[in-house]
C-alpha atoms as an extended CHARMM CRD file, in Angstrom:
* protein
*
       293  EXT
         1         1  MET       CA            -17.1930000000        2.5100000000        5.3930000000  PROA      1               0.0000000000
         2         2  ARG       CA            -19.8110000000       -0.2410000000        5.2260000000  PROA      2               0.0000000000
         3         3  ASP       CA            -22.2470000000       -0.2920000000        2.3330000000  PROA      3               0.0000000000
         4         4  ARG       CA            -25.9670000000       -0.7570000000        2.7210000000  PROA      4               0.0000000000
         5         5  ASP       CA            -25.6030000000       -4.5370000000        2.5200000000  PROA      5               0.0000000000
         6         6  GLY       CA            -23.1360000000       -4.6060000000        5.4100000000  PROA      6               0.0000000000
         7         7  GLY       CA            -19.9530000000       -5.1960000000        3.3780000000  PROA      7               0.0000000000
         8         8  ARG       CA            -16.7990000000       -3.0900000000        3.5360000000  PROA      8               0.0000000000
         9         9  SER       CA            -15.7810000000       -0.6280000000        0.8410000000  PROA      9               0.0000000000
        10        10  ILE       CA            -12.5150000000        0.0440000000       -0.9510000000  PROA      10              0.0000000000
        11        11  LEU       CA            -11.5110000000        3.5140000000        0.2390000000  PROA      11              0.0000000000
        12        12  VAL       CA             -9.5900000000        5.6140000000       -2.2810000000  PROA      12              0.0000000000
        13        13  GLY       CA             -8.1390000000        9.0850000000       -1.8140000000  PROA      13              0.0000000000
        14        14  TYR       CA             -8.6930000000       11.4290000000       -4.7330000000  PROA      14              0.0000000000
        15        15  ASP       CA             -7.5080000000       14.9900000000       -5.4560000000  PROA      15              0.0000000000
        16        16  GLU       CA             -7.2870000000       15.0220000000       -9.2870000000  PROA      16              0.0000000000
        17        17  SER       CA             -3.5150000000       14.4100000000       -9.2460000000  PROA      17              0.0000000000
        18        18  PRO       CA             -2.0700000000       11.8300000000      -11.6890000000  PROA      18              0.0000000000
        19        19  GLY       CA             -1.3310000000        9.4990000000       -8.7960000000  PROA      19              0.0000000000
        20        20  SER       CA             -4.8740000000        9.6660000000       -7.4910000000  PROA      20              0.0000000000
        21        21  GLU       CA             -6.2210000000        8.9390000000      -10.9740000000  PROA      21              0.0000000000
        22        22  GLN       CA             -4.2200000000        5.7070000000      -11.0190000000  PROA      22              0.0000000000
        23        23  ALA       CA             -5.4050000000        5.0110000000       -7.4790000000  PROA      23              0.0000000000
        24        24  LEU       CA             -9.0010000000        5.2310000000       -8.7330000000  PROA      24              0.0000000000
        25        25  ARG       CA             -8.2370000000        2.5850000000      -11.3580000000  PROA      25              0.0000000000
        26        26  TRP       CA             -6.7320000000        0.2910000000       -8.7430000000  PROA      26              0.0000000000
        27        27  ALA       CA             -9.6390000000        0.8250000000       -6.3920000000  PROA      27              0.0000000000
        28        28  ALA       CA            -12.1300000000        0.0510000000       -9.1680000000  PROA      28              0.0000000000
        29        29  GLU       CA            -10.2170000000       -3.1250000000      -10.0610000000  PROA      29              0.0000000000
        30        30  GLU       CA            -10.1120000000       -4.2720000000       -6.4310000000  PROA      30              0.0000000000
        31        31  ALA       CA            -13.7890000000       -3.5210000000       -5.9280000000  PROA      31              0.0000000000
        32        32  GLN       CA            -14.7250000000       -5.6330000000       -8.9430000000  PROA      32              0.0000000000
        33        33  LEU       CA            -12.5200000000       -8.5240000000       -7.7850000000  PROA      33              0.0000000000
        34        34  ARG       CA            -13.8350000000       -8.3780000000       -4.2320000000  PROA      34              0.0000000000
        35        35  ASP       CA            -17.4280000000       -7.5490000000       -5.2260000000  PROA      35              0.0000000000
        36        36  CYS       CA            -17.6180000000       -4.5410000000       -2.9320000000  PROA      36              0.0000000000
        37        37  PRO       CA            -18.3060000000       -0.7960000000       -3.2970000000  PROA      37              0.0000000000
        38        38  VAL       CA            -15.8010000000        2.0250000000       -3.7870000000  PROA      38              0.0000000000
        39        39  LEU       CA            -15.7430000000        5.0170000000       -1.4630000000  PROA      39              0.0000000000
        40        40  VAL       CA            -14.0700000000        8.0030000000       -3.1570000000  PROA      40              0.0000000000
        41        41  CYS       CA            -12.7100000000       10.3170000000       -0.4620000000  PROA      41              0.0000000000
        42        42  HSD       CA            -11.6100000000       13.9210000000       -0.8500000000  PROA      42              0.0000000000
        43        43  ALA       CA            -10.3750000000       16.0380000000        2.0640000000  PROA      43              0.0000000000
        44        44  TRP       CA            -10.6030000000       19.8090000000        1.9160000000  PROA      44              0.0000000000
        45        45  GLN       CA             -9.6860000000       22.6530000000        4.2100000000  PROA      45              0.0000000000
        46        46  TRP       CA             -9.0450000000       26.3730000000        4.0020000000  PROA      46              0.0000000000
        47        47  PRO       CA             -5.3530000000       26.6390000000        3.0270000000  PROA      47              0.0000000000
        48        48  TYR       CA             -4.5050000000       29.3580000000        5.5120000000  PROA      48              0.0000000000
        49        49  PRO       CA             -4.2570000000       29.3040000000        9.3380000000  PROA      49              0.0000000000
        50        50  LEU       CA             -7.1490000000       31.7540000000        9.7330000000  PROA      50              0.0000000000
        51        51  ARG       CA            -10.6750000000       31.3330000000        8.4330000000  PROA      51              0.0000000000
        52        52  PRO       CA            -11.5190000000       33.3890000000        5.3380000000  PROA      52              0.0000000000
        53        53  ILE       CA            -13.1660000000       36.7180000000        6.0210000000  PROA      53              0.0000000000
        54        54  SER       CA            -16.2290000000       35.7960000000        3.9930000000  PROA      54              0.0000000000
        55        55  GLU       CA            -18.3990000000       32.7300000000        4.5080000000  PROA      55              0.0000000000
        56        56  GLU       CA            -19.1630000000       33.0140000000        0.8130000000  PROA      56              0.0000000000
        57        57  ILE       CA            -15.5120000000       32.3480000000       -0.0160000000  PROA      57              0.0000000000
        58        58  LEU       CA            -15.5190000000       29.2860000000        2.2370000000  PROA      58              0.0000000000
        59        59  ALA       CA            -18.6620000000       28.0220000000        0.5070000000  PROA      59              0.0000000000
        60        60  GLN       CA            -17.0000000000       28.4720000000       -2.8740000000  PROA      60              0.0000000000
        61        61  VAL       CA            -14.0000000000       26.4050000000       -1.7580000000  PROA      61              0.0000000000
        62        62  GLU       CA            -16.3220000000       23.6470000000       -0.5180000000  PROA      62              0.0000000000
        63        63  HSD       CA            -18.2170000000       23.7420000000       -3.8190000000  PROA      63              0.0000000000
        64        64  VAL       CA            -14.9740000000       23.1830000000       -5.7430000000  PROA      64              0.0000000000
        65        65  ALA       CA            -14.1250000000       20.2820000000       -3.4380000000  PROA      65              0.0000000000
        66        66  THR       CA            -17.5760000000       18.7850000000       -4.0220000000  PROA      66              0.0000000000
        67        67  THR       CA            -16.9920000000       18.9160000000       -7.7630000000  PROA      67              0.0000000000
        68        68  VAL       CA            -13.6330000000       17.1590000000       -7.3390000000  PROA      68              0.0000000000
        69        69  VAL       CA            -15.0310000000       14.2300000000       -5.3640000000  PROA      69              0.0000000000
        70        70  GLN       CA            -18.0350000000       13.8610000000       -7.6910000000  PROA      70              0.0000000000
        71        71  ASN       CA            -15.6800000000       13.7710000000      -10.6850000000  PROA      71              0.0000000000
        72        72  GLY       CA            -13.6740000000       11.0530000000       -8.9560000000  PROA      72              0.0000000000
        73        73  ALA       CA            -16.7900000000        8.9620000000       -8.4330000000  PROA      73              0.0000000000
        74        74  ASP       CA            -17.7410000000        9.4270000000      -12.0950000000  PROA      74              0.0000000000
        75        75  HSD       CA            -14.2780000000        8.2510000000      -13.1900000000  PROA      75              0.0000000000
        76        76  VAL       CA            -14.6430000000        5.0450000000      -11.1670000000  PROA      76              0.0000000000
        77        77  ARG       CA            -17.9580000000        4.3430000000      -12.9000000000  PROA      77              0.0000000000
        78        78  GLU       CA            -16.2200000000        4.8280000000      -16.2380000000  PROA      78              0.0000000000
        79        79  TYR       CA            -13.4010000000        2.4300000000      -15.3270000000  PROA      79              0.0000000000
        80        80  ARG       CA            -15.6450000000       -0.3580000000      -14.0040000000  PROA      80              0.0000000000
        81        81  THR       CA            -19.3310000000       -0.3020000000      -14.8060000000  PROA      81              0.0000000000
        82        82  GLY       CA            -21.6980000000       -2.0370000000      -12.4630000000  PROA      82              0.0000000000
        83        83  ILE       CA            -19.8610000000       -1.4580000000       -9.1570000000  PROA      83              0.0000000000
        84        84  LYS       CA            -21.2880000000        0.7230000000       -6.4180000000  PROA      84              0.0000000000
        85        85  VAL       CA            -19.5520000000        4.0780000000       -5.9220000000  PROA      85              0.0000000000
        86        86  ARG       CA            -20.0860000000        6.6910000000       -3.2310000000  PROA      86              0.0000000000
        87        87  PRO       CA            -18.3490000000       10.0510000000       -2.7190000000  PROA      87              0.0000000000
        88        88  LEU       CA            -17.1020000000       11.1440000000        0.6980000000  PROA      88              0.0000000000
        89        89  LEU       CA            -16.2190000000       14.8080000000        1.2040000000  PROA      89              0.0000000000
        90        90  THR       CA            -14.7090000000       15.6630000000        4.5860000000  PROA      90              0.0000000000
        91        91  LYS       CA            -13.1060000000       18.8140000000        5.9280000000  PROA      91              0.0000000000
        92        92  GLY       CA             -9.6940000000       18.3120000000        7.5100000000  PROA      92              0.0000000000
        93        93  PRO       CA             -6.0710000000       17.2740000000        6.8430000000  PROA      93              0.0000000000
        94        94  VAL       CA             -5.7500000000       14.5820000000        4.1770000000  PROA      94              0.0000000000
        95        95  SER       CA             -4.0140000000       11.9250000000        6.2880000000  PROA      95              0.0000000000
        96        96  ALA       CA             -6.3480000000       12.4080000000        9.2590000000  PROA      96              0.0000000000
        97        97  VAL       CA             -9.4440000000       12.1590000000        7.0640000000  PROA      97              0.0000000000
        98        98  LEU       CA             -8.2500000000        8.9850000000        5.3330000000  PROA      98              0.0000000000
        99        99  LEU       CA             -7.1990000000        7.3190000000        8.5780000000  PROA      99              0.0000000000
       100       100  GLU       CA            -10.5680000000        7.9870000000       10.1540000000  PROA      100             0.0000000000
       101       101  ALA       CA            -12.4350000000        6.6290000000        7.1380000000  PROA      101             0.0000000000
       102       102  ALA       CA            -10.1170000000        3.6050000000        6.9500000000  PROA      102             0.0000000000
       103       103  HSD       CA            -11.4700000000        2.0950000000       10.1730000000  PROA      103             0.0000000000
       104       104  GLU       CA            -14.5570000000        0.8230000000        8.3520000000  PROA      104             0.0000000000
       105       105  ALA       CA            -12.8520000000        0.0860000000        5.0160000000  PROA      105             0.0000000000
       106       106  GLU       CA            -11.6230000000       -3.1920000000        3.5580000000  PROA      106             0.0000000000
       107       107  LEU       CA             -8.6120000000       -1.6220000000        1.8830000000  PROA      107             0.0000000000
       108       108  VAL       CA             -7.1860000000        1.8780000000        1.3600000000  PROA      108             0.0000000000
       109       109  VAL       CA             -5.7900000000        2.9580000000       -2.0230000000  PROA      109             0.0000000000
       110       110  LEU       CA             -3.9840000000        6.2280000000       -2.6550000000  PROA      110             0.0000000000
       111       111  GLY       CA             -1.4690000000        7.7620000000       -5.0090000000  PROA      111             0.0000000000
       112       112  SER       CA              2.1940000000        8.1140000000       -4.0750000000  PROA      112             0.0000000000
       113       113  ARG       CA              1.8320000000       11.8910000000       -4.0400000000  PROA      113             0.0000000000
       114       114  GLY       CA             -0.9810000000       14.3930000000       -4.3700000000  PROA      114             0.0000000000
       115       115  VAL       CA             -1.3240000000       17.8850000000       -5.7930000000  PROA      115             0.0000000000
       116       116  GLY       CA              1.0000000000       19.4240000000       -3.1840000000  PROA      116             0.0000000000
       117       117  GLY       CA              4.7660000000       19.1320000000       -2.8270000000  PROA      117             0.0000000000
       118       118  PHE       CA              7.5900000000       19.9750000000       -5.2020000000  PROA      118             0.0000000000
       119       119  GLU       CA              8.0790000000       18.5650000000       -8.6940000000  PROA      119             0.0000000000
       120       120  ASP       CA             10.7110000000       15.9110000000       -7.9040000000  PROA      120             0.0000000000
       121       121  LEU       CA              9.0180000000       14.6470000000       -4.7450000000  PROA      121             0.0000000000
       122       122  ARG       CA              8.9430000000       10.8390000000       -4.8990000000  PROA      122             0.0000000000
       123       123  VAL       CA              6.4040000000       10.1810000000       -2.1820000000  PROA      123             0.0000000000
       124       124  GLY       CA              4.0280000000       12.5830000000       -0.4580000000  PROA      124             0.0000000000
       125       125  SER       CA              3.2530000000       12.9000000000        3.2240000000  PROA      125             0.0000000000
       126       126  ALA       CA             -0.0880000000       11.0530000000        3.0480000000  PROA      126             0.0000000000
       127       127  ALA       CA              1.5400000000        8.0910000000        1.2530000000  PROA      127             0.0000000000
       128       128  VAL       CA              3.8270000000        7.7250000000        4.2780000000  PROA      128             0.0000000000
       129       129  GLN       CA              1.5410000000        8.7180000000        7.1420000000  PROA      129             0.0000000000
       130       130  VAL       CA             -1.4680000000        6.6290000000        6.1170000000  PROA      130             0.0000000000
       131       131  PRO       CA              0.4140000000        3.2940000000        5.7640000000  PROA      131             0.0000000000
       132       132  ALA       CA              2.2470000000        4.0530000000        9.0190000000  PROA      132             0.0000000000
       133       133  HSD       CA             -0.9680000000        4.3920000000       11.0300000000  PROA      133             0.0000000000
       134       134  SER       CA             -3.7880000000        2.7020000000        9.1040000000  PROA      134             0.0000000000
       135       135  ALA       CA             -5.7950000000       -0.0830000000       10.6990000000  PROA      135             0.0000000000
       136       136  ARG       CA             -6.2810000000       -1.5530000000        7.2050000000  PROA      136             0.0000000000
       137       137  PRO       CA             -3.9070000000       -2.5370000000        4.4070000000  PROA      137             0.0000000000
       138       138  VAL       CA             -2.8900000000        0.3910000000        2.2120000000  PROA      138             0.0000000000
       139       139  VAL       CA             -1.9280000000        0.2270000000       -1.4700000000  PROA      139             0.0000000000
       140       140  VAL       CA              0.2250000000        3.1480000000       -2.6410000000  PROA      140             0.0000000000
       141       141  VAL       CA              0.0950000000        3.5360000000       -6.4360000000  PROA      141             0.0000000000
       142       142  ARG       CA              2.6900000000        5.2940000000       -8.5900000000  PROA      142             0.0000000000
       143       143  PRO       CA              1.4580000000        7.6890000000      -11.3160000000  PROA      143             0.0000000000
       144       144  ALA       CA              3.3350000000        5.7000000000      -13.9760000000  PROA      144             0.0000000000
       145       145  ALA       CA              2.0930000000        2.3200000000      -12.7940000000  PROA      145             0.0000000000
       146       146  GLU       CA             -0.0620000000        0.3520000000      -15.1850000000  PROA      146             0.0000000000
       147       147  PRO       CA             -3.5370000000       -0.5040000000      -13.8440000000  PROA      147             0.0000000000
       148       148  ALA       CA             -3.7490000000       -4.1310000000      -12.7750000000  PROA      148             0.0000000000
       149       149  ASP       CA             -6.6530000000       -5.0300000000      -15.0430000000  PROA      149             0.0000000000
       150       150  GLN       CA             -5.1070000000       -8.1810000000      -16.4630000000  PROA      150             0.0000000000
       151       151  TYR       CA             -5.7460000000      -11.6370000000      -15.0210000000  PROA      151             0.0000000000
       152       152  GLY       CA             -2.5630000000      -13.3680000000      -13.9080000000  PROA      152             0.0000000000
       153       153  ALA       CA             -0.6030000000      -11.0050000000      -11.6900000000  PROA      153             0.0000000000
       154       154  ARG       CA              2.9500000000      -11.4120000000      -10.3460000000  PROA      154             0.0000000000
       155       155  ILE       CA              2.9320000000      -10.4720000000       -6.6710000000  PROA      155             0.0000000000
       156       156  VAL       CA              6.1380000000      -10.1020000000       -4.6650000000  PROA      156             0.0000000000
       157       157  VAL       CA              6.1600000000      -10.2290000000       -0.8620000000  PROA      157             0.0000000000
       158       158  GLY       CA              8.9660000000       -9.6550000000        1.6040000000  PROA      158             0.0000000000
       159       159  VAL       CA              9.2690000000      -12.3430000000        4.2890000000  PROA      159             0.0000000000
       160       160  ASP       CA             11.6750000000      -12.1620000000        7.2430000000  PROA      160             0.0000000000
       161       161  GLY       CA              9.8730000000      -14.4500000000        9.6940000000  PROA      161             0.0000000000
       162       162  SER       CA              8.3500000000      -11.6240000000       11.7260000000  PROA      162             0.0000000000
       163       163  PRO       CA              4.6100000000      -11.6540000000       12.4970000000  PROA      163             0.0000000000
       164       164  ALA       CA              4.2700000000       -8.5260000000       10.3250000000  PROA      164             0.0000000000
       165       165  SER       CA              5.7950000000      -10.2490000000        7.2970000000  PROA      165             0.0000000000
       166       166  GLN       CA              3.5760000000      -13.2870000000        7.7800000000  PROA      166             0.0000000000
       167       167  GLU       CA              0.5750000000      -10.9660000000        7.7560000000  PROA      167             0.0000000000
       168       168  ALA       CA              1.8810000000       -9.4740000000        4.5020000000  PROA      168             0.0000000000
       169       169  PHE       CA              2.3040000000      -12.9530000000        3.0300000000  PROA      169             0.0000000000
       170       170  GLY       CA             -1.3150000000      -13.7580000000        3.7830000000  PROA      170             0.0000000000
       171       171  PHE       CA             -2.4190000000      -10.5910000000        2.0060000000  PROA      171             0.0000000000
       172       172  ALA       CA             -0.2500000000      -11.4590000000       -1.0060000000  PROA      172             0.0000000000
       173       173  LEU       CA             -1.7520000000      -14.9450000000       -1.2180000000  PROA      173             0.0000000000
       174       174  ARG       CA             -5.2780000000      -13.5620000000       -1.0740000000  PROA      174             0.0000000000
       175       175  GLU       CA             -4.5080000000      -11.0420000000       -3.8090000000  PROA      175             0.0000000000
       176       176  ALA       CA             -3.0390000000      -13.7950000000       -5.9660000000  PROA      176             0.0000000000
       177       177  THR       CA             -6.1910000000      -15.8360000000       -5.4500000000  PROA      177             0.0000000000
       178       178  LEU       CA             -8.3550000000      -12.9060000000       -6.5690000000  PROA      178             0.0000000000
       179       179  ARG       CA             -6.2030000000      -12.1840000000       -9.6160000000  PROA      179             0.0000000000
       180       180  GLY       CA             -5.2920000000      -15.7230000000      -10.6340000000  PROA      180             0.0000000000
       181       181  GLY       CA             -1.6740000000      -14.7540000000      -10.1300000000  PROA      181             0.0000000000
       182       182  THR       CA              1.5630000000      -16.0040000000       -8.6160000000  PROA      182             0.0000000000
       183       183  VAL       CA              3.4520000000      -15.0740000000       -5.4670000000  PROA      183             0.0000000000
       184       184  THR       CA              7.2080000000      -14.6620000000       -5.1350000000  PROA      184             0.0000000000
       185       185  ALA       CA              8.3500000000      -14.7320000000       -1.5110000000  PROA      185             0.0000000000
       186       186  VAL       CA             11.6610000000      -12.9290000000       -0.9910000000  PROA      186             0.0000000000
       187       187  CYS       CA             13.9290000000      -13.2050000000        2.0260000000  PROA      187             0.0000000000
       188       188  ALA       CA             17.0660000000      -11.0400000000        2.1500000000  PROA      188             0.0000000000
       189       189  TRP       CA             19.8700000000      -12.4430000000        4.2980000000  PROA      189             0.0000000000
       190       190  TRP       CA             22.9680000000      -10.3850000000        4.9870000000  PROA      190             0.0000000000
       191       191  ASP       CA             26.0520000000      -12.5120000000        5.7330000000  PROA      191             0.0000000000
       192       192  PRO       CA             27.5720000000      -11.4370000000        9.0860000000  PROA      192             0.0000000000
       193       193  GLY       CA             30.8280000000      -13.0820000000        8.0280000000  PROA      193             0.0000000000
       194       194  ALA       CA             31.0820000000      -10.6740000000        5.1090000000  PROA      194             0.0000000000
       195       195  LEU       CA             31.4760000000       -7.6490000000        7.3610000000  PROA      195             0.0000000000
       196       196  PRO       CA             34.9190000000       -6.0470000000        7.0620000000  PROA      196             0.0000000000
       197       197  GLY       CA             37.7540000000       -6.0480000000        9.6070000000  PROA      197             0.0000000000
       198       198  PRO       CA             36.8490000000       -5.4930000000       13.2640000000  PROA      198             0.0000000000
       199       199  ASP       CA             33.1200000000       -5.8130000000       12.5360000000  PROA      199             0.0000000000
       200       200  ARG       CA             33.4570000000       -9.4950000000       11.6820000000  PROA      200             0.0000000000
       201       201  LEU       CA             31.8260000000      -11.7870000000       14.2190000000  PROA      201             0.0000000000
       202       202  PRO       CA             34.1780000000      -14.3110000000       15.9000000000  PROA      202             0.0000000000
       203       203  PHE       CA             33.6130000000      -18.0730000000       15.5980000000  PROA      203             0.0000000000
       204       204  VAL       CA             30.7860000000      -17.6560000000       13.0900000000  PROA      204             0.0000000000
       205       205  ASP       CA             30.2330000000      -20.3500000000       10.4860000000  PROA      205             0.0000000000
       206       206  ALA       CA             28.5410000000      -18.1590000000        7.8910000000  PROA      206             0.0000000000
       207       207  ALA       CA             27.5730000000      -21.1060000000        5.6960000000  PROA      207             0.0000000000
       208       208  ALA       CA             25.8560000000      -22.8880000000        8.5790000000  PROA      208             0.0000000000
       209       209  VAL       CA             24.0280000000      -19.7300000000        9.6550000000  PROA      209             0.0000000000
       210       210  ARG       CA             22.8220000000      -19.1330000000        6.1200000000  PROA      210             0.0000000000
       211       211  ALA       CA             21.6960000000      -22.7320000000        5.6710000000  PROA      211             0.0000000000
       212       212  GLY       CA             19.7320000000      -22.5680000000        8.8940000000  PROA      212             0.0000000000
       213       213  ALA       CA             18.0850000000      -19.2890000000        7.9280000000  PROA      213             0.0000000000
       214       214  GLU       CA             17.1600000000      -20.5690000000        4.4770000000  PROA      214             0.0000000000
       215       215  THR       CA             15.6890000000      -23.7650000000        5.9190000000  PROA      215             0.0000000000
       216       216  ARG       CA             13.5640000000      -21.7940000000        8.3490000000  PROA      216             0.0000000000
       217       217  PHE       CA             12.4370000000      -19.4740000000        5.5410000000  PROA      217             0.0000000000
       218       218  GLN       CA             11.2710000000      -22.4290000000        3.4560000000  PROA      218             0.0000000000
       219       219  GLN       CA              9.4150000000      -23.8580000000        6.4610000000  PROA      219             0.0000000000
       220       220  VAL       CA              7.5740000000      -20.6040000000        7.0980000000  PROA      220             0.0000000000
       221       221  VAL       CA              6.6180000000      -20.2650000000        3.4280000000  PROA      221             0.0000000000
       222       222  SER       CA              5.3510000000      -23.8660000000        3.2920000000  PROA      222             0.0000000000
       223       223  ALA       CA              3.2250000000      -23.3760000000        6.3820000000  PROA      223             0.0000000000
       224       224  LEU       CA              1.6490000000      -20.1930000000        5.0560000000  PROA      224             0.0000000000
       225       225  THR       CA              0.9630000000      -21.5390000000        1.5600000000  PROA      225             0.0000000000
       226       226  ALA       CA             -0.7590000000      -24.6790000000        2.8440000000  PROA      226             0.0000000000
       227       227  GLN       CA             -4.0660000000      -22.7840000000        3.0320000000  PROA      227             0.0000000000
       228       228  TYR       CA             -3.7320000000      -21.6460000000       -0.6030000000  PROA      228             0.0000000000
       229       229  PRO       CA             -2.7400000000      -24.7890000000       -2.5240000000  PROA      229             0.0000000000
       230       230  ASP       CA             -3.9000000000      -23.3670000000       -5.8640000000  PROA      230             0.0000000000
       231       231  VAL       CA             -1.5820000000      -20.3280000000       -5.7560000000  PROA      231             0.0000000000
       232       232  PRO       CA              1.8180000000      -20.9130000000       -7.4190000000  PROA      232             0.0000000000
       233       233  VAL       CA              4.5060000000      -19.7520000000       -4.9890000000  PROA      233             0.0000000000
       234       234  THR       CA              8.2180000000      -19.4040000000       -5.6500000000  PROA      234             0.0000000000
       235       235  THR       CA             10.9170000000      -18.3880000000       -3.1760000000  PROA      235             0.0000000000
       236       236  GLU       CA             14.0320000000      -16.2610000000       -3.4360000000  PROA      236             0.0000000000
       237       237  PHE       CA             16.6300000000      -16.3360000000       -0.6580000000  PROA      237             0.0000000000
       238       238  VAL       CA             18.9090000000      -13.4140000000       -1.5190000000  PROA      238             0.0000000000
       239       239  ALA       CA             22.2990000000      -12.5230000000       -0.0310000000  PROA      239             0.0000000000
       240       240  GLU       CA             21.7800000000       -8.7760000000       -0.1050000000  PROA      240             0.0000000000
       241       241  ARG       CA             20.8000000000       -5.9630000000        2.2150000000  PROA      241             0.0000000000
       242       242  PRO       CA             16.9980000000       -6.1100000000        2.5800000000  PROA      242             0.0000000000
       243       243  PRO       CA             16.0360000000       -2.6760000000        1.1370000000  PROA      243             0.0000000000
       244       244  ARG       CA             18.0750000000       -3.2360000000       -2.0220000000  PROA      244             0.0000000000
       245       245  ALA       CA             16.9410000000       -6.8650000000       -2.3860000000  PROA      245             0.0000000000
       246       246  ILE       CA             13.2620000000       -5.9430000000       -2.1930000000  PROA      246             0.0000000000
       247       247  VAL       CA             13.5720000000       -3.0450000000       -4.6370000000  PROA      247             0.0000000000
       248       248  GLU       CA             15.3150000000       -5.3120000000       -7.1540000000  PROA      248             0.0000000000
       249       249  ALA       CA             12.8530000000       -8.1720000000       -6.6620000000  PROA      249             0.0000000000
       250       250  ALA       CA              9.9020000000       -5.8570000000       -7.3390000000  PROA      250             0.0000000000
       251       251  ARG       CA             11.0510000000       -4.9580000000      -10.8600000000  PROA      251             0.0000000000
       252       252  GLY       CA              8.2900000000       -5.8950000000      -13.2790000000  PROA      252             0.0000000000
       253       253  ALA       CA              5.9140000000       -6.9830000000      -10.5120000000  PROA      253             0.0000000000
       254       254  THR       CA              2.2150000000       -6.2000000000      -10.4840000000  PROA      254             0.0000000000
       255       255  LEU       CA              2.2550000000       -5.5740000000       -6.7440000000  PROA      255             0.0000000000
       256       256  LEU       CA              4.7710000000       -5.5590000000       -3.8940000000  PROA      256             0.0000000000
       257       257  VAL       CA              3.4850000000       -6.4680000000       -0.4330000000  PROA      257             0.0000000000
       258       258  LEU       CA              5.3270000000       -5.5960000000        2.7810000000  PROA      258             0.0000000000
       259       259  GLY       CA              4.5540000000       -5.4910000000        6.4640000000  PROA      259             0.0000000000
       260       260  ARG       CA              4.6190000000       -2.1070000000        8.1430000000  PROA      260             0.0000000000
       261       261  SER       CA              7.9040000000       -3.0110000000        9.8510000000  PROA      261             0.0000000000
       262       262  GLY       CA              9.8990000000       -6.1990000000       10.2320000000  PROA      262             0.0000000000
       263       263  LEU       CA             12.8320000000       -7.6280000000       12.1270000000  PROA      263             0.0000000000
       264       264  GLY       CA             15.2650000000       -5.0820000000       13.5200000000  PROA      264             0.0000000000
       265       265  SER       CA             12.6710000000       -2.3280000000       13.8630000000  PROA      265             0.0000000000
       266       266  GLY       CA             12.2440000000       -0.7130000000       17.2570000000  PROA      266             0.0000000000
       267       267  LYS       CA              8.9420000000       -0.8090000000       19.1040000000  PROA      267             0.0000000000
       268       268  ARG       CA              8.2800000000        2.8170000000       18.2160000000  PROA      268             0.0000000000
       269       269  THR       CA              9.1760000000        2.4090000000       14.5500000000  PROA      269             0.0000000000
       270       270  LEU       CA              6.1450000000        3.2640000000       12.4300000000  PROA      270             0.0000000000
       271       271  LEU       CA              7.5850000000        2.1980000000        9.0700000000  PROA      271             0.0000000000
       272       272  GLY       CA             10.5740000000       -0.1090000000        8.7360000000  PROA      272             0.0000000000
       273       273  ALA       CA             13.5700000000        0.7470000000        6.5750000000  PROA      273             0.0000000000
       274       274  VAL       CA             12.5860000000       -1.7430000000        3.8590000000  PROA      274             0.0000000000
       275       275  THR       CA              9.0500000000       -0.3760000000        3.6050000000  PROA      275             0.0000000000
       276       276  GLN       CA             10.3030000000        3.2040000000        3.4870000000  PROA      276             0.0000000000
       277       277  ALA       CA             12.7500000000        2.3320000000        0.6990000000  PROA      277             0.0000000000
       278       278  ALA       CA             10.0160000000        0.5680000000       -1.2710000000  PROA      278             0.0000000000
       279       279  LEU       CA              7.5930000000        3.4980000000       -1.0470000000  PROA      279             0.0000000000
       280       280  SER       CA             10.3080000000        5.8100000000       -2.3280000000  PROA      280             0.0000000000
       281       281  GLU       CA             11.9980000000        3.6670000000       -4.9860000000  PROA      281             0.0000000000
       282       282  VAL       CA              9.7550000000        0.8510000000       -6.2320000000  PROA      282             0.0000000000
       283       283  HSD       CA              7.8370000000        1.6050000000       -9.4350000000  PROA      283             0.0000000000
       284       284  CYS       CA              5.0040000000       -0.8740000000       -8.9950000000  PROA      284             0.0000000000
       285       285  PRO       CA              2.1850000000       -0.3440000000       -6.4700000000  PROA      285             0.0000000000
       286       286  VAL       CA              3.1680000000       -1.1580000000       -2.8750000000  PROA      286             0.0000000000
       287       287  ALA       CA              0.7590000000       -2.7160000000       -0.3710000000  PROA      287             0.0000000000
       288       288  VAL       CA              1.6100000000       -2.1020000000        3.2870000000  PROA      288             0.0000000000
       289       289  THR       CA             -0.1890000000       -4.3320000000        5.7830000000  PROA      289             0.0000000000
       290       290  PRO       CA             -0.7540000000       -3.4110000000        9.4380000000  PROA      290             0.0000000000
       291       291  PRO       CA              0.6900000000       -5.6380000000       12.1760000000  PROA      291             0.0000000000
       292       292  PRO       CA             -1.4430000000       -8.5170000000       13.4190000000  PROA      292             0.0000000000
       293       293  ASP       CA             -3.7570000000       -7.8080000000       16.3230000000  PROA      293             0.0000000000
């Protein structure tokens, strides 16, 4: 949503779950860094297929939902004084409500899981559906993640040469600029010559293939960082399967940034295998960027 001055807001989903509380902190931090408002969104709906018999009961449910979203807005004001905060209460499924509101947002922030689901659930449905369809970048925050309120962040980004990963790299560089942080660009390269037995590729010089891939990776990184000369950037070219390489690289990071899907994903793939693994396994917040227009 746009604020009264015409700027975009940071949209954050809130339902009083531990994950959404951490999402509020992240949204407040981003809003302060970007000098923009926070829009606290809560979706509500009657939890049964049929409408309640009494309109009074429905009004009571809406009243509870109103209290929830107002509490969320109050928490943001407590975390970061001086930033504009507005509540948004909408009736409908959580993912649908957030996706609709995201069209006019600068960034979407939500917890990895809400109040629903079972106890050991790692990532909720909204934390998968919203990044898979959002027109804006989405940051998914873990309940245990520390709020990024310190200056000097370590941001990790996955780069495979695809347009989606280059979009993610740009987001990572901008975040590093805002936070006075560093960027680590990671490329995971799996050696085709290391495949066992009949799966080995004939007449393949694995060393030459790897050298060529690493050279191209460095070229792409150099081209992208040219616009951000003040951001320290390091590179890691890792001989490991991409999902595992990214999960390992993100240990201790402030933020992991990935494109929605990268090389090897089909045209109908909503979230690539690496992004899915990160949302499920990485402990730091994960930013998922939409593909370039």
